Coordinates of C-alpha atoms in Angstrom, one line a residue:
M1 CA -44.8 -36.4 -2.1
D2 CA -42.6 -39.5 -2.4
D3 CA -40.7 -41.1 0.5
K4 CA -37.3 -39.6 -0.6
R5 CA -38.6 -36.1 -0.6
S6 CA -40.3 -36.5 2.8
K7 CA -37.0 -37.2 4.4
L8 CA -35.3 -33.9 3.4
P9 CA -34.4 -31.8 6.5
S10 CA -35.6 -28.4 5.0
E11 CA -39.2 -29.8 4.7
E12 CA -39.4 -31.8 7.9
R13 CA -37.7 -29.1 10.1
P14 CA -36.9 -31.6 12.9
W15 CA -35.2 -28.8 14.8
L16 CA -38.5 -27.3 15.7
R17 CA -38.9 -30.0 18.4
W18 CA -36.3 -28.2 20.4
H19 CA -38.1 -24.8 20.3
P20 CA -41.2 -23.7 22.3
E21 CA -44.5 -24.4 20.7
G22 CA -45.5 -21.8 18.1
A23 CA -41.9 -20.4 18.0
R24 CA -41.7 -20.5 14.2
E25 CA -45.0 -18.8 13.6
K26 CA -44.2 -16.0 16.1
S27 CA -40.7 -15.5 14.6
L28 CA -42.1 -15.1 11.1
E29 CA -44.6 -12.4 12.1
P30 CA -43.6 -8.9 10.6
V31 CA -41.4 -6.9 12.8
E32 CA -42.1 -3.3 13.9
Q33 CA -41.2 -0.7 11.3
I34 CA -38.6 1.2 13.2
T35 CA -34.8 1.3 13.4
A36 CA -32.8 -0.9 15.7
W37 CA -31.9 2.2 17.7
K38 CA -35.5 3.4 18.1
L39 CA -36.4 0.0 19.5
L40 CA -33.5 -0.1 21.9
E41 CA -34.0 3.6 22.9
R42 CA -37.6 3.0 23.8
T43 CA -36.7 -0.1 25.8
L44 CA -33.8 1.6 27.7
K45 CA -36.1 4.5 28.7
E46 CA -38.8 2.1 29.9
Q47 CA -36.2 0.1 32.0
G48 CA -34.8 3.2 33.8
D49 CA -31.5 3.2 35.7
T50 CA -32.0 0.3 38.1
Y51 CA -29.2 -1.5 36.4
P52 CA -26.2 0.1 34.5
A53 CA -26.2 -0.3 30.7
M54 CA -22.4 -0.9 30.7
I55 CA -19.5 -1.1 33.1
Y56 CA -16.1 -0.1 31.7
F57 CA -13.1 -0.7 33.9
G58 CA -15.3 -0.4 37.0
R59 CA -17.1 2.8 35.8
K60 CA -20.9 2.4 35.6
I61 CA -22.7 3.9 32.6
K62 CA -26.4 4.4 33.2
R63 CA -29.0 3.6 30.7
S64 CA -30.1 7.3 30.6
R65 CA -26.6 8.3 29.9
F66 CA -26.3 5.8 27.1
V67 CA -29.3 7.3 25.5
S68 CA -28.1 10.9 25.8
E69 CA -24.6 9.9 24.5
V70 CA -26.2 8.3 21.4
H71 CA -28.1 11.5 20.7
R72 CA -25.1 13.7 21.3
W73 CA -23.1 11.7 18.8
A74 CA -26.0 11.8 16.3
R75 CA -26.1 15.6 16.4
T76 CA -22.3 15.7 16.1
F77 CA -22.2 13.6 13.0
R78 CA -25.0 15.7 11.5
G79 CA -23.1 18.9 12.3
M80 CA -20.0 17.3 10.8
G81 CA -21.7 16.8 7.5
V82 CA -22.7 13.1 7.7
R83 CA -25.9 12.5 5.7
V84 CA -28.4 9.8 5.2
D85 CA -26.8 6.7 3.5
D86 CA -23.2 8.0 4.0
R87 CA -20.8 5.2 4.9
V88 CA -18.7 5.9 8.0
I89 CA -15.7 3.6 8.5
I90 CA -15.2 2.3 12.1
Y91 CA -12.0 0.7 13.2
T92 CA -12.0 0.2 17.0
P93 CA -12.1 -2.4 19.7
F94 CA -15.3 -2.6 21.8
I95 CA -15.3 0.6 23.9
P96 CA -18.4 2.5 25.1
E97 CA -17.9 5.2 22.5
A98 CA -18.0 2.6 19.7
A99 CA -21.4 1.5 21.0
Y100 CA -22.7 5.1 21.1
I101 CA -21.5 5.7 17.6
I102 CA -22.9 2.6 16.0
M103 CA -26.4 3.5 17.4
A104 CA -26.0 7.2 16.5
L105 CA -25.3 6.4 12.9
N106 CA -28.2 4.1 12.8
H107 CA -30.4 6.9 14.2
I108 CA -29.4 9.4 11.5
G109 CA -29.6 6.8 8.6
A110 CA -25.8 6.6 8.0
W111 CA -24.1 3.2 7.6
P112 CA -21.5 2.2 10.2
V113 CA -19.0 0.1 8.4
M114 CA -17.2 -2.1 10.9
L115 CA -13.8 -3.0 9.4
N116 CA -12.5 -6.5 10.3
M117 CA -9.5 -6.0 12.6
T118 CA -8.0 -9.3 11.5
S119 CA -8.0 -8.4 7.8
S120 CA -4.9 -7.7 5.7
L121 CA -3.9 -4.1 5.2
E122 CA -4.8 -4.4 1.5
A123 CA -8.3 -5.6 2.4
L124 CA -8.8 -2.8 4.9
T125 CA -7.7 -0.3 2.3
N126 CA -10.2 -1.6 -0.2
G127 CA -12.9 -1.7 2.5
A128 CA -12.4 2.0 3.3
K129 CA -12.6 3.2 -0.3
G130 CA -15.3 5.7 -1.2
A131 CA -16.1 6.8 2.4
K132 CA -15.6 10.4 3.5
F133 CA -15.8 9.9 7.3
A134 CA -14.0 7.5 9.6
V135 CA -13.8 6.7 13.3
L136 CA -10.6 5.2 14.8
A137 CA -9.5 4.3 18.3
D138 CA -6.2 5.7 19.3
V139 CA -5.0 2.2 20.5
V140 CA -5.2 0.7 17.1
E141 CA -4.8 3.8 14.8
N142 CA -1.1 2.9 14.2
D143 CA -2.2 -0.4 12.6
V144 CA -4.0 1.5 9.7
K145 CA -1.9 4.7 9.5
S146 CA -1.1 4.1 5.9
I147 CA -4.9 4.2 5.0
F148 CA -6.1 7.3 6.9
R149 CA -3.1 9.6 7.7
N150 CA -2.9 12.5 5.2
N151 CA -5.6 10.9 3.1
S152 CA -7.5 13.8 1.5
E153 CA -10.5 11.5 0.6
F154 CA -11.6 11.7 4.2
S155 CA -13.2 14.9 5.3
H156 CA -12.9 14.0 9.0
V157 CA -11.3 11.1 10.8
V158 CA -12.5 11.1 14.4
M159 CA -10.1 9.8 17.0
L160 CA -11.6 8.0 20.0
E161 CA -9.6 7.7 23.2
A162 CA -10.0 4.2 24.6
T163 CA -9.5 5.8 28.1
E164 CA -12.3 8.3 27.8
S165 CA -14.9 6.3 29.8
M166 CA -12.5 4.9 32.3
P167 CA -12.5 6.0 36.0
F168 CA -10.6 9.3 36.4
P169 CA -7.4 8.1 38.1
L170 CA -6.8 5.3 35.6
R171 CA -7.8 7.5 32.7
Q172 CA -5.2 10.1 33.7
I173 CA -2.4 7.6 34.1
L174 CA -3.0 5.9 30.7
R175 CA -3.7 9.2 28.9
A176 CA -0.4 10.6 30.0
K177 CA 1.5 7.8 28.4
G178 CA 0.0 8.3 24.9
C179 CA -0.8 12.0 24.7
L180 CA 2.5 13.2 23.2
R181 CA 2.3 10.7 20.3
M182 CA -1.3 11.5 19.6
S183 CA -0.7 15.3 19.7
K184 CA 2.0 14.9 17.0
I185 CA -0.4 12.9 14.9
Y186 CA -3.1 15.6 15.1
R187 CA -0.6 18.3 14.1
E188 CA 0.6 16.4 11.1
N189 CA -2.8 15.2 9.8
K190 CA -5.2 18.1 9.3
N191 CA -8.3 15.9 8.7
F192 CA -7.8 14.1 12.1
I193 CA -9.9 15.4 15.0
R194 CA -10.2 14.4 18.6
A195 CA -13.6 13.0 19.6
A196 CA -13.8 15.6 22.4
K197 CA -13.3 18.4 20.0
A198 CA -15.8 17.0 17.5
L199 CA -18.4 16.8 20.2
K200 CA -17.7 20.4 21.3
L201 CA -17.9 21.8 17.8
W202 CA -21.0 20.0 16.5
S203 CA -23.1 18.4 19.3
G204 CA -25.1 21.6 19.4
Y205 CA -26.5 21.0 15.9
E206 CA -30.1 22.0 15.9
G207 CA -31.3 20.8 12.5
E208 CA -33.1 17.5 11.7
V209 CA -31.3 14.5 13.1
E210 CA -33.5 11.4 12.8
A211 CA -33.7 9.9 9.3
P212 CA -37.0 8.7 7.9
Y213 CA -37.4 4.9 8.3
D214 CA -36.4 2.8 5.2
P215 CA -36.7 -1.0 5.5
E216 CA -33.9 -1.5 2.9
R217 CA -31.4 0.7 4.6
P218 CA -28.5 -1.1 6.3
A219 CA -28.4 -0.8 10.1
I220 CA -24.8 -1.9 10.2
I221 CA -22.2 -3.2 7.7
T222 CA -19.7 -5.8 8.9
S223 CA -16.7 -6.9 7.0
S224 CA -15.8 -10.6 6.5
G225 CA -12.3 -11.8 7.0
G226 CA -12.5 -15.1 5.1
T227 CA -11.2 -13.7 1.8
S228 CA -9.1 -10.8 3.2
I229 CA -5.8 -12.5 2.5
K230 CA -6.6 -12.0 -1.2
G231 CA -7.0 -8.2 -0.6
Y232 CA -10.7 -8.2 -0.6
A233 CA -13.1 -8.1 2.4
K234 CA -16.8 -8.5 1.7
Q235 CA -19.0 -5.8 3.3
I236 CA -22.2 -7.3 4.5
M237 CA -25.3 -5.0 4.6
D238 CA -27.6 -6.0 7.5
T239 CA -30.9 -4.1 7.6
N240 CA -33.0 -2.9 10.5
V241 CA -35.4 -5.6 9.6
A242 CA -32.7 -8.3 9.9
V243 CA -31.6 -6.9 13.4
L244 CA -35.2 -6.8 14.7
S245 CA -35.9 -10.2 13.2
M246 CA -32.9 -11.7 15.0
L247 CA -34.1 -10.3 18.3
K248 CA -37.6 -11.7 17.7
Q249 CA -36.2 -15.1 16.8
T250 CA -34.0 -15.3 19.9
L251 CA -36.8 -14.3 22.2
N252 CA -38.9 -17.1 20.8
T253 CA -36.3 -19.8 21.8
Y254 CA -35.3 -21.1 25.2
L255 CA -32.3 -18.8 25.0
K256 CA -34.6 -16.1 26.3
E257 CA -34.4 -17.7 29.7
N258 CA -30.7 -16.9 29.9
Y259 CA -31.1 -13.2 29.2
L260 CA -32.5 -12.2 32.6
E261 CA -32.9 -8.7 34.1
G262 CA -30.1 -7.5 36.2
Q263 CA -27.6 -10.2 35.2
R264 CA -24.2 -9.7 33.7
C265 CA -22.9 -10.2 30.2
Y266 CA -19.1 -10.1 29.4
T267 CA -18.7 -8.1 26.2
G268 CA -15.1 -8.7 25.1
L269 CA -15.2 -9.4 21.3
P270 CA -14.5 -6.6 18.8
P271 CA -17.6 -4.9 17.4
F272 CA -16.9 -5.9 13.7
I273 CA -18.2 -9.4 14.7
S274 CA -22.0 -9.4 14.2
T275 CA -22.4 -12.1 16.9
C276 CA -20.7 -9.7 19.4
I277 CA -23.0 -6.8 18.4
F278 CA -26.1 -8.9 18.9
V279 CA -25.4 -11.6 21.5
L280 CA -23.2 -9.5 23.7
F281 CA -24.6 -6.0 23.2
I282 CA -28.1 -5.5 21.7
A283 CA -29.8 -8.6 23.2
P284 CA -28.5 -8.1 26.8
L285 CA -29.3 -4.3 26.7
Y286 CA -32.8 -5.0 25.4
R287 CA -33.3 -7.5 28.3
N288 CA -32.1 -5.1 31.0
M289 CA -28.8 -6.7 31.6
T290 CA -25.4 -5.0 32.2
C291 CA -22.6 -5.3 29.6
Y292 CA -19.1 -5.5 31.1
V293 CA -17.1 -4.0 28.3
E294 CA -13.5 -5.0 27.6
P295 CA -11.5 -3.6 24.7
R296 CA -8.5 -6.0 25.1
F297 CA -9.0 -9.5 23.8
D298 CA -6.7 -12.4 24.6
A299 CA -7.1 -15.7 26.5
K300 CA -5.4 -14.5 29.7
I301 CA -7.5 -11.3 30.0
F302 CA -10.6 -13.3 29.2
T303 CA -9.8 -15.8 32.0
K304 CA -9.0 -13.1 34.5
N305 CA -12.1 -11.1 33.8
I306 CA -14.5 -14.1 33.9
M307 CA -13.3 -15.0 37.4
K308 CA -13.5 -11.4 38.5
I309 CA -16.8 -10.3 36.9
K310 CA -18.6 -13.7 37.1
P311 CA -20.9 -13.1 34.1
Q312 CA -23.9 -15.2 33.4
I313 CA -23.3 -14.9 29.6
C314 CA -20.0 -14.8 27.7
L315 CA -18.8 -15.9 24.3
T316 CA -15.3 -16.7 23.0
P317 CA -13.8 -19.1 20.5
G318 CA -12.9 -22.7 21.4
R319 CA -9.2 -22.0 21.6
C320 CA -9.8 -19.3 24.3
W321 CA -12.0 -21.7 26.3
V322 CA -9.3 -24.4 26.2
Y323 CA -6.9 -21.9 27.8
F324 CA -9.6 -20.9 30.4
F325 CA -10.3 -24.5 31.4
T326 CA -6.6 -25.4 31.5
Q327 CA -6.3 -22.7 34.2
M328 CA -9.4 -24.0 36.0
D329 CA -7.9 -27.6 35.9
R330 CA -4.6 -26.4 37.4
A331 CA -6.5 -24.8 40.3
I332 CA -8.5 -27.9 40.9
R333 CA -5.3 -30.0 41.0
K334 CA -3.9 -27.6 43.6
G335 CA -7.0 -28.2 45.8
K336 CA -8.6 -24.8 45.0
T337 CA -11.7 -25.6 43.0
P338 CA -13.1 -22.4 41.4
D339 CA -16.7 -21.5 41.7
L340 CA -18.4 -21.4 38.2
S341 CA -21.9 -21.6 39.5
F342 CA -22.6 -18.2 38.1
F343 CA -22.8 -19.3 34.4
T344 CA -26.1 -19.6 32.7
M345 CA -24.9 -19.4 29.0
P346 CA -21.1 -19.8 28.4
I347 CA -20.9 -19.9 24.6
M348 CA -18.3 -21.3 22.3
G349 CA -18.2 -19.7 18.9
G350 CA -15.7 -19.3 16.1
D351 CA -13.2 -22.2 16.2
G352 CA -14.8 -25.2 17.8
V353 CA -13.1 -28.0 19.6
I354 CA -13.0 -31.8 19.2
P355 CA -15.6 -33.8 21.2
E356 CA -13.0 -35.0 23.7
D357 CA -12.0 -31.5 24.6
L358 CA -15.7 -30.5 25.0
K359 CA -16.3 -33.3 27.4
W360 CA -13.2 -32.4 29.3
M361 CA -14.3 -28.8 29.6
N362 CA -17.8 -29.8 30.6
G363 CA -16.4 -32.1 33.2
I364 CA -14.6 -29.2 34.8
L365 CA -17.8 -27.1 34.7
R366 CA -19.5 -29.9 36.6
K367 CA -16.8 -30.0 39.2
C368 CA -17.0 -26.3 39.6
G369 CA -20.7 -26.2 40.1
S370 CA -21.9 -24.8 36.8
P371 CA -25.6 -25.7 36.1
T372 CA -24.8 -25.9 32.4
G373 CA -22.2 -27.1 30.0
L374 CA -20.8 -25.0 27.1
Y375 CA -23.3 -23.8 24.5
S376 CA -22.3 -24.0 20.9
G377 CA -23.4 -21.8 18.0
Y378 CA -22.8 -21.0 14.4
G379 CA -23.3 -17.6 13.0
M380 CA -22.3 -15.2 10.3
S381 CA -22.8 -11.6 9.3
E382 CA -24.9 -12.7 6.2
V383 CA -27.7 -13.8 8.6
F384 CA -26.9 -11.1 11.2
S385 CA -25.3 -13.2 13.9
L386 CA -27.0 -16.5 14.8
L387 CA -28.0 -19.1 12.3
T388 CA -27.9 -22.0 14.8
A389 CA -27.5 -22.4 18.6
D390 CA -27.6 -25.5 20.8
C391 CA -30.8 -25.0 22.7
R392 CA -30.6 -28.3 24.6
R393 CA -30.4 -28.0 28.4
G394 CA -27.6 -28.9 30.8
Y395 CA -24.9 -31.1 29.5
A396 CA -26.8 -32.8 26.6
A397 CA -23.9 -32.3 24.2
D398 CA -21.8 -34.8 26.1
N399 CA -24.1 -37.6 24.9
D400 CA -23.4 -37.0 21.2
E401 CA -21.2 -39.6 19.5
D402 CA -20.5 -37.6 16.3
P403 CA -16.9 -37.0 15.3
I404 CA -17.3 -33.3 15.7
V405 CA -19.2 -31.0 18.0
S406 CA -22.7 -29.9 17.1
V407 CA -23.3 -26.2 16.6
G408 CA -27.0 -26.6 17.5
I409 CA -30.2 -26.1 15.6
P410 CA -31.5 -23.4 13.4
M411 CA -33.3 -20.4 14.9
P412 CA -37.0 -20.9 14.6
G413 CA -37.5 -18.4 11.8
S414 CA -34.6 -19.8 9.8
D415 CA -34.2 -22.9 7.6
I416 CA -31.1 -24.8 6.6
C417 CA -30.4 -27.5 4.0
I418 CA -27.3 -29.4 2.8
V419 CA -26.7 -29.6 -1.0
D420 CA -24.3 -31.4 -3.3
G421 CA -22.3 -29.9 -6.0
N422 CA -25.3 -29.8 -8.4
G423 CA -27.5 -28.0 -5.9
N424 CA -29.6 -31.0 -4.9
E425 CA -30.6 -31.3 -1.3
L426 CA -29.0 -34.1 0.6
P427 CA -30.7 -36.3 3.2
Y428 CA -29.7 -36.5 6.9
G429 CA -26.1 -37.4 7.6
Q430 CA -24.6 -36.5 4.2
R431 CA -22.1 -33.8 3.9
G432 CA -22.3 -30.9 1.5
E433 CA -22.6 -27.1 1.4
I434 CA -24.8 -25.4 4.1
L435 CA -27.5 -23.2 2.7
A436 CA -29.7 -20.9 4.9
R437 CA -32.8 -18.8 4.5
G438 CA -34.9 -16.7 6.8
T439 CA -36.0 -13.3 8.0
T440 CA -32.5 -12.2 9.0
L441 CA -30.7 -12.5 5.6
M442 CA -28.5 -9.7 4.5
K443 CA -29.5 -7.2 1.9
G444 CA -26.4 -8.1 0.0
Y445 CA -22.7 -7.2 -0.3
Y446 CA -22.0 -3.5 -0.6
N447 CA -21.1 -2.5 -4.2
D448 CA -20.9 -6.1 -5.4
R449 CA -24.0 -7.2 -7.2
N450 CA -22.3 -10.1 -8.9
L451 CA -21.1 -11.7 -5.6
T452 CA -24.5 -11.1 -4.0
D453 CA -26.2 -12.9 -6.9
T454 CA -23.6 -15.7 -6.6
V455 CA -24.4 -16.5 -3.0
M456 CA -28.1 -15.6 -2.9
K457 CA -30.2 -17.9 -5.1
D458 CA -33.9 -18.5 -4.9
G459 CA -34.0 -17.1 -1.4
W460 CA -31.2 -19.3 -0.1
Y461 CA -27.8 -18.0 1.1
H462 CA -24.9 -20.3 0.0
S463 CA -22.6 -20.2 3.0
G464 CA -19.5 -21.9 1.5
D465 CA -19.3 -24.0 4.6
V466 CA -19.4 -27.8 4.7
G467 CA -21.6 -29.7 7.1
Y468 CA -24.4 -32.2 7.6
I469 CA -27.7 -32.3 9.5
R470 CA -28.5 -35.1 12.0
E471 CA -32.0 -36.6 12.1
D472 CA -32.8 -34.7 15.3
G473 CA -32.0 -31.4 13.6
Q474 CA -28.5 -30.8 15.0
L475 CA -26.1 -29.2 12.5
F476 CA -22.4 -30.2 12.3
V477 CA -19.9 -27.9 10.5
Y478 CA -16.7 -29.3 9.0
G479 CA -15.2 -26.0 7.7
R480 CA -15.0 -24.1 4.5
M481 CA -15.7 -25.5 1.0
S482 CA -12.6 -23.8 -0.2
D483 CA -10.5 -25.9 2.1
S484 CA -11.9 -29.1 0.5
C485 CA -9.9 -30.9 -2.2
V486 CA -11.4 -31.7 -5.6
M487 CA -9.8 -34.5 -7.7
P488 CA -9.6 -34.4 -11.5
D489 CA -12.6 -36.8 -11.7
G490 CA -14.8 -34.5 -9.6
T491 CA -14.6 -36.5 -6.4
M492 CA -14.0 -34.5 -3.2
F493 CA -12.4 -35.2 0.1
Y494 CA -12.0 -33.0 3.2
P495 CA -8.7 -32.3 5.1
A496 CA -10.8 -32.1 8.3
D497 CA -11.2 -35.9 8.1
L498 CA -7.4 -36.2 8.1
E499 CA -7.2 -33.9 11.2
L500 CA -9.8 -35.9 13.1
R501 CA -8.0 -39.2 12.4
M502 CA -4.6 -37.8 13.4
N503 CA -6.0 -36.2 16.5
K504 CA -6.8 -39.7 17.8
D505 CA -3.1 -40.6 18.1
P506 CA -2.2 -40.6 21.8
E507 CA 1.0 -38.5 21.2
V508 CA -0.9 -35.8 19.3
H509 CA -2.2 -32.6 20.9
S510 CA -3.7 -31.0 17.8
T511 CA -3.3 -31.0 14.0
M512 CA -3.9 -28.8 11.0
V513 CA -4.0 -29.9 7.4
N514 CA -3.8 -27.2 4.7
K515 CA -4.1 -27.4 0.9
M516 CA -0.9 -25.7 -0.4
G517 CA -1.7 -25.9 -4.1
E518 CA -1.9 -28.4 -6.9
K519 CA 0.3 -30.4 -9.3
D520 CA -1.3 -31.9 -12.4
G521 CA -4.7 -31.5 -10.7
I522 CA -3.6 -33.4 -7.5
P523 CA -3.8 -31.4 -4.3
L524 CA -0.6 -30.9 -2.3
L525 CA -1.2 -31.1 1.4
A526 CA 0.8 -29.9 4.4
A527 CA 0.2 -31.2 7.9
H528 CA 1.1 -29.2 11.0
I529 CA 1.4 -31.2 14.2
V530 CA 1.5 -30.2 17.8
L531 CA 2.7 -33.1 20.0
H532 CA 2.5 -33.6 23.7
H533 CA 5.7 -32.4 25.4
D534 CA 6.7 -35.8 26.6
C535 CA 6.5 -37.4 23.2
P536 CA 9.7 -39.7 23.0
D537 CA 10.1 -40.1 19.2
R538 CA 8.7 -37.5 16.9
D539 CA 9.8 -39.1 13.6
D540 CA 8.1 -42.3 14.7
V541 CA 4.9 -40.4 15.3
I542 CA 5.0 -38.8 11.8
R543 CA 5.5 -42.3 10.3
R544 CA 2.5 -43.6 12.2
L545 CA 0.3 -40.6 11.3
D546 CA 1.2 -40.9 7.6
A547 CA 0.2 -44.6 7.6
S548 CA -3.0 -43.9 9.6
V549 CA -4.6 -41.6 7.0
R550 CA -3.8 -43.5 3.8
D551 CA -7.2 -45.1 3.6
L552 CA -8.8 -41.6 3.7
L553 CA -6.8 -40.2 0.8
P554 CA -7.7 -40.8 -2.9
E555 CA -5.3 -42.7 -5.1
G556 CA -2.3 -40.7 -5.9
V557 CA -2.7 -38.2 -3.0
I558 CA -0.3 -38.1 0.0
I559 CA 0.4 -35.6 2.7
T560 CA 3.4 -33.9 1.0
G561 CA 5.0 -32.6 4.1
Y562 CA 4.7 -32.6 7.9
K563 CA 5.9 -29.9 10.3
I564 CA 6.2 -30.3 14.1
H565 CA 5.4 -27.4 16.3
R566 CA 6.5 -27.0 20.0
H567 CA 3.6 -24.9 21.0
I568 CA -0.1 -24.8 20.3
F569 CA -1.1 -23.1 17.1
R570 CA -0.9 -19.3 16.8
M571 CA -4.1 -17.4 17.3
N572 CA -5.2 -14.2 15.6
R573 CA -6.6 -11.1 17.3
I574 CA -9.9 -12.7 18.1
C575 CA -8.4 -16.0 19.4
K576 CA -9.2 -18.1 16.4
T577 CA -6.5 -20.3 14.9
D578 CA -4.6 -18.2 12.4
R579 CA -4.7 -20.7 9.5
N580 CA -3.5 -18.1 6.9
Y581 CA -0.3 -17.8 8.9
Y582 CA 0.5 -21.5 8.4
V583 CA -0.6 -21.5 4.8
C584 CA 2.1 -19.0 4.1
Q585 CA 4.8 -21.2 5.6
K586 CA 6.6 -22.8 2.6
T587 CA 9.7 -24.4 4.1
G588 CA 10.7 -26.6 7.1
Y589 CA 8.6 -29.7 6.3
I590 CA 9.6 -33.3 6.3
R591 CA 8.2 -36.5 4.9
P592 CA 8.9 -40.2 5.6
G593 CA 10.3 -42.1 2.7
A594 CA 9.7 -45.7 1.7
D595 CA 12.6 -46.8 3.9
G596 CA 11.3 -44.8 6.9
S597 CA 14.0 -42.1 6.6
M598 CA 12.9 -38.4 6.7
T599 CA 13.3 -36.1 3.6
E600 CA 13.1 -32.3 3.7
V601 CA 10.2 -30.8 1.7
T602 CA 9.4 -27.3 0.6
F603 CA 6.4 -25.7 -1.2
N604 CA 8.4 -22.8 -2.7
N605 CA 7.7 -23.7 -6.3
I606 CA 3.9 -23.7 -6.0

């Protein structure tokens, strides 16, 4: 092997230095040939009811009850007519009933299809095609009424009440507010059925319930949101083998030390996110922790509940963490330093933050007594949750000098590499597409062999994300390949570089640069800028920003238009920056001319 080849990350695997000795070998051992539910059921029964499985608005749900509810729903679906390998559409926030149903469908060999609640209506419609059964939560049913109401393709649409598992007084109050509307919906839609009625009709089913084990059968199908604006949402088939392999890998890392018996996990992300299903649900239940379930998701509710529940483990996107720490910072300035010593693994997923913000947030954690800084991770449904996680201890990330925040190292049973446009692996520090392989890879995309073959080649999954690997094994992610710009001569540049440069301006709070289209092969760029409130001259800042990025742009490329925003960027339903919202904005831009004057710009003709 020559020197060049010996320096390739996928062969050296420098990330293994961060894992316990033998972690990779143990992670690659074959998993038990059972379903995800059978493994979890056995574990829950062994643990007993010392600690609740879940707590929902203060109501404790025992582990024994969790098991019995899963079996009750399994019988109900069988009695309803759901058979092995049927797809069952699920559109609901995280409520206890959603957890029961996901596991019940796994038990009977049906496929729970978790529709992405941030997808376009067209994508949701396409994602639901071909299914005969659906489960909706009453609090979000109105969002998808055009898909399911009076749709004869569905034999049964089961309606879950988000209030069902709440304490009695709260349940009665909230139920009274919505009962009239829902009663009307049931009368007008003959295939709709209340969950309580479905359970009453069919939970007494006495036939065969458990499906024979099949290693190729999907345990869960999650729907991506990345392409949903085009009317298509990929449905990722994650098998039981992938789920059990993910659990095996996690328990062979130092992350295991954070999943401790009797501790608390805040489960507040929607269940269509595979990281939520694993990191905040399956893993903590398996380790005898308690999941505090919250169906509402926004930054204010997250902040309030973290300070009330004091969980050891929680996960939310970077934007939500920024809000949380802004509130903590305000309390400190008022002389009321919050106690954050309860954290063992606060995780930042989804949208990340710039290194300066991470150090600021970690500084607040130190002031508030947290034994650890924020953990970072990088996951996707195609590898059933985690591909990488920062397994370093304490506040190690503060010592990084890279322009973006590390998302950690690969799990011990996984490999990653970075390739150029020709598929050649790149050495440390060079950017390209991130590829992954390992024991948790998906079976493929449902009903899309062509797309599966496009992204799965020679055992490697092509993520479509841009990143690089540092010599110590840390991975850094710059964003999507589709957001990069390719020039007519084949050279490429990344709008993320422009954002990082502009973010360094003292008047700038945050930036976003989007590719709006092309003209004669030249990309047209739009920059969205959030300035600090005390910025004295906005036009002067735009002139300065425009000059600051010229050396990063290829010849002939400029930022076509700038737009100033008074408030931080809009978030979607899972607190990630809603980039699609800004891509759709065609007017209201300005650009500095050669004489310094501002000219109005639109993208209407693209």
